[in-house]
GROMACS .gro file of N, CA and C in nm:
model
  219
    1MET      N    1   2.607   4.789 -15.366
    1MET     CA    2   2.643   4.647 -15.380
    1MET      C    3   2.509   4.563 -15.310
    2ARG      N    4   2.448   4.449 -15.404
    2ARG     CA    5   2.357   4.389 -15.344
    2ARG      C    6   2.389   4.265 -15.319
    3LEU      N    7   2.324   4.198 -15.222
    3LEU     CA    8   2.386   4.089 -15.111
    3LEU      C    9   2.280   3.966 -15.161
    4PHE      N   10   2.270   3.851 -15.213
    4PHE     CA   11   2.187   3.780 -15.228
    4PHE      C   12   2.231   3.660 -15.156
    5LEU      N   13   2.142   3.606 -15.058
    5LEU     CA   14   2.139   3.504 -14.949
    5LEU      C   15   2.041   3.383 -15.008
    6ALA      N   16   2.087   3.262 -14.949
    6ALA     CA   17   1.998   3.149 -14.981
    6ALA      C   18   2.027   3.068 -14.843
    7ALA      N   19   1.898   3.039 -14.815
    7ALA     CA   20   1.890   2.949 -14.662
    7ALA      C   21   1.780   2.830 -14.694
    8ARG      N   22   1.839   2.717 -14.635
    8ARG     CA   23   1.743   2.574 -14.635
    8ARG      C   24   1.648   2.601 -14.537
    9HIS      N   25   1.557   2.494 -14.541
    9HIS     CA   26   1.462   2.522 -14.419
    9HIS      C   27   1.540   2.426 -14.335
   10GLY      N   28   1.496   2.463 -14.184
   10GLY     CA   29   1.544   2.386 -14.065
   10GLY      C   30   1.482   2.240 -14.107
   11GLN      N   31   1.544   2.156 -14.012
   11GLN     CA   32   1.521   2.002 -14.024
   11GLN      C   33   1.357   1.983 -14.000
   12SER      N   34   1.321   1.900 -14.124
   12SER     CA   35   1.157   1.912 -14.079
   12SER      C   36   1.136   1.756 -14.027
   13LEU      N   37   0.999   1.740 -13.997
   13LEU     CA   38   0.972   1.619 -13.939
   13LEU      C   39   0.992   1.499 -14.046
   14PHE      N   40   0.983   1.519 -14.179
   14PHE     CA   41   1.005   1.441 -14.256
   14PHE      C   42   1.153   1.392 -14.270
   15ASN      N   43   1.253   1.510 -14.248
   15ASN     CA   44   1.379   1.468 -14.253
   15ASN      C   45   1.407   1.381 -14.142
   16VAL      N   46   1.349   1.369 -14.027
   16VAL     CA   47   1.358   1.291 -13.912
   16VAL      C   48   1.338   1.154 -13.936
   17ASP      N   49   1.223   1.142 -14.024
   17ASP     CA   50   1.158   0.992 -14.051
   17ASP      C   51   1.235   0.963 -14.176
   18LYS      N   52   1.329   1.032 -14.257
   18LYS     CA   53   1.378   0.995 -14.381
   18LYS      C   54   1.296   0.982 -14.483
   19VAL      N   55   1.190   1.045 -14.463
   19VAL     CA   56   1.055   1.058 -14.579
   19VAL      C   57   1.100   1.173 -14.699
   20VAL      N   58   1.080   1.143 -14.817
   20VAL     CA   59   1.077   1.234 -14.916
   20VAL      C   60   0.945   1.297 -14.958
   21ASN      N   61   0.940   1.420 -14.940
   21ASN     CA   62   0.783   1.476 -14.976
   21ASN      C   63   0.775   1.584 -15.100
   22GLY      N   64   0.709   1.572 -15.199
   22GLY     CA   65   0.692   1.649 -15.283
   22GLY      C   66   0.558   1.729 -15.298
   23ASP      N   67   0.479   1.727 -15.199
   23ASP     CA   68   0.353   1.779 -15.183
   23ASP      C   69   0.322   1.894 -15.067
   24PRO      N   70   0.321   2.007 -15.080
   24PRO     CA   71   0.308   2.110 -14.988
   24PRO      C   72   0.198   2.082 -14.891
   25ALA      N   73   0.094   2.009 -14.935
   25ALA     CA   74  -0.044   1.999 -14.843
   25ALA      C   75  -0.011   1.868 -14.726
   26LEU      N   76   0.091   1.781 -14.778
   26LEU     CA   77   0.142   1.698 -14.680
   26LEU      C   78   0.263   1.714 -14.605
   27ASP      N   79   0.312   1.833 -14.617
   27ASP     CA   80   0.434   1.852 -14.551
   27ASP      C   81   0.405   1.861 -14.391
   28ARG      N   82   0.498   1.825 -14.312
   28ARG     CA   83   0.438   1.808 -14.157
   28ARG      C   84   0.518   1.928 -14.073
   29GLY      N   85   0.589   2.029 -14.149
   29GLY     CA   86   0.643   2.132 -14.068
   29GLY      C   87   0.800   2.097 -13.998
   30LEU      N   88   0.864   2.186 -13.904
   30LEU     CA   89   0.985   2.162 -13.858
   30LEU      C   90   0.954   2.092 -13.744
   31SER      N   91   1.077   2.007 -13.724
   31SER     CA   92   1.124   1.940 -13.591
   31SER      C   93   1.158   2.055 -13.492
   32GLU      N   94   1.161   1.986 -13.364
   32GLU     CA   95   1.204   2.068 -13.276
   32GLU      C   96   1.366   2.137 -13.296
   33GLN      N   97   1.455   2.056 -13.368
   33GLN     CA   98   1.582   2.098 -13.381
   33GLN      C   99   1.579   2.208 -13.492
   34GLY      N  100   1.455   2.163 -13.610
   34GLY     CA  101   1.431   2.260 -13.687
   34GLY      C  102   1.407   2.422 -13.654
   35VAL      N  103   1.335   2.405 -13.547
   35VAL     CA  104   1.306   2.541 -13.497
   35VAL      C  105   1.421   2.598 -13.429
   36GLU      N  106   1.489   2.549 -13.372
   36GLU     CA  107   1.621   2.601 -13.313
   36GLU      C  108   1.699   2.652 -13.421
   37GLU      N  109   1.726   2.574 -13.552
   37GLU     CA  110   1.822   2.625 -13.664
   37GLU      C  111   1.764   2.740 -13.719
   38ALA      N  112   1.627   2.757 -13.741
   38ALA     CA  113   1.556   2.854 -13.767
   38ALA      C  114   1.604   2.994 -13.698
   39GLU      N  115   1.588   2.960 -13.554
   39GLU     CA  116   1.583   3.082 -13.433
   39GLU      C  117   1.763   3.093 -13.458
   40ARG      N  118   1.851   3.004 -13.485
   40ARG     CA  119   1.984   3.043 -13.511
   40ARG      C  120   2.017   3.124 -13.611
   41LEU      N  121   1.933   3.126 -13.730
   41LEU     CA  122   1.954   3.190 -13.871
   41LEU      C  123   1.905   3.318 -13.848
   42ALA      N  124   1.789   3.317 -13.776
   42ALA     CA  125   1.728   3.478 -13.713
   42ALA      C  126   1.846   3.565 -13.657
   43GLY      N  127   1.921   3.514 -13.556
   43GLY     CA  128   2.034   3.579 -13.522
   43GLY      C  129   2.160   3.594 -13.612
   44GLN      N  130   2.178   3.502 -13.720
   44GLN     CA  131   2.281   3.542 -13.795
   44GLN      C  132   2.248   3.641 -13.907
   45LEU      N  133   2.077   3.656 -13.922
   45LEU     CA  134   2.033   3.770 -14.044
   45LEU      C  135   2.015   3.921 -13.957
   46ALA      N  136   2.019   3.900 -13.844
   46ALA     CA  137   1.952   4.010 -13.743
   46ALA      C  138   2.019   4.165 -13.792
   47ALA      N  139   2.154   4.147 -13.839
   47ALA     CA  140   2.234   4.296 -13.883
   47ALA      C  141   2.211   4.310 -14.006
   48LEU      N  142   2.139   4.209 -14.094
   48LEU     CA  143   2.143   4.236 -14.246
   48LEU      C  144   2.047   4.300 -14.284
   49PRO      N  145   2.034   4.399 -14.350
   49PRO     CA  146   1.907   4.472 -14.453
   49PRO      C  147   1.878   4.365 -14.533
   50ILE      N  148   1.737   4.347 -14.527
   50ILE     CA  149   1.664   4.238 -14.618
   50ILE      C  150   1.555   4.324 -14.691
   51GLY      N  151   1.569   4.295 -14.820
   51GLY     CA  152   1.469   4.387 -14.899
   51GLY      C  153   1.344   4.319 -14.957
   52LEU      N  154   1.390   4.178 -15.002
   52LEU     CA  155   1.326   4.108 -15.074
   52LEU      C  156   1.319   3.954 -15.014
   53VAL      N  157   1.212   3.883 -14.995
   53VAL     CA  158   1.259   3.731 -14.963
   53VAL      C  159   1.130   3.642 -15.039
   54ALA      N  160   1.172   3.560 -15.093
   54ALA     CA  161   1.117   3.456 -15.192
   54ALA      C  162   1.116   3.308 -15.114
   55VAL      N  163   1.029   3.274 -15.090
   55VAL     CA  164   0.981   3.128 -14.982
   55VAL      C  165   0.911   3.024 -15.069
   56SER      N  166   0.950   2.871 -15.072
   56SER     CA  167   0.870   2.798 -15.117
   56SER      C  168   0.737   2.788 -15.054
   57PRO      N  169   0.645   2.732 -15.106
   57PRO     CA  170   0.522   2.724 -15.017
   57PRO      C  171   0.484   2.605 -14.960
   58PHE      N  172   0.607   2.515 -14.917
   58PHE     CA  173   0.598   2.425 -14.816
   58PHE      C  174   0.610   2.472 -14.678
   59PRO      N  175   0.501   2.436 -14.578
   59PRO     CA  176   0.510   2.445 -14.456
   59PRO      C  177   0.632   2.474 -14.375
   60ARG      N  178   0.735   2.368 -14.405
   60ARG     CA  179   0.852   2.381 -14.334
   60ARG      C  180   0.948   2.487 -14.376
   61ALA      N  181   0.940   2.530 -14.525
   61ALA     CA  182   1.000   2.652 -14.538
   61ALA      C  183   0.919   2.802 -14.497
   62LEU      N  184   0.807   2.787 -14.508
   62LEU     CA  185   0.731   2.921 -14.454
   62LEU      C  186   0.755   2.947 -14.281
   63GLN      N  187   0.749   2.838 -14.201
   63GLN     CA  188   0.806   2.819 -14.081
   63GLN      C  189   0.936   2.871 -14.058
   64THR      N  190   1.022   2.815 -14.137
   64THR     CA  191   1.159   2.881 -14.112
   64THR      C  192   1.185   3.022 -14.130
   65ALA      N  193   1.121   3.060 -14.241
   65ALA     CA  194   1.113   3.213 -14.292
   65ALA      C  195   1.070   3.307 -14.200
   66ASN      N  196   0.940   3.232 -14.133
   66ASN     CA  197   0.878   3.335 -14.031
   66ASN      C  198   0.928   3.344 -13.883
   67ILE      N  199   1.014   3.231 -13.872
   67ILE     CA  200   1.093   3.215 -13.745
   67ILE      C  201   1.223   3.340 -13.769
   68ALA      N  202   1.289   3.309 -13.865
   68ALA     CA  203   1.418   3.366 -13.910
   68ALA      C  204   1.417   3.513 -13.908
   69LEU      N  205   1.279   3.549 -13.989
   69LEU     CA  206   1.256   3.692 -14.010
   69LEU      C  207   1.149   3.774 -13.905
   70ALA      N  208   1.116   3.696 -13.811
   70ALA     CA  209   1.034   3.764 -13.707
   70ALA      C  210   1.068   3.885 -13.654
   71GLY      N  211   0.983   3.976 -13.658
   71GLY     CA  212   1.021   4.117 -13.617
   71GLY      C  213   1.031   4.223 -13.698
   72ARG      N  214   1.040   4.191 -13.822
   72ARG     CA  215   1.085   4.261 -13.966
   72ARG      C  216   0.935   4.301 -14.044
   73ASP      N  217   0.956   4.413 -14.098
   73ASP     CA  218   0.843   4.440 -14.190
   73ASP      C  219   0.848   4.355 -14.297
   0.00000   0.00000   0.00000
């Protein structure tokens, strides 16, 4: 059986400022709370086998994935 998971990026600095951004080049990344959310996601994913990851090119999404999947191949 295959399991598919979807996760949203952690809180971004634009979320804090209530700014909508559609340009990855302008993205400001995660807020402190967003980093904590990504760390909690890492704990939730720790016991799951993950074979494939697809991530948006936005820095906030890449940062979330890097934190949540740290230490995996």
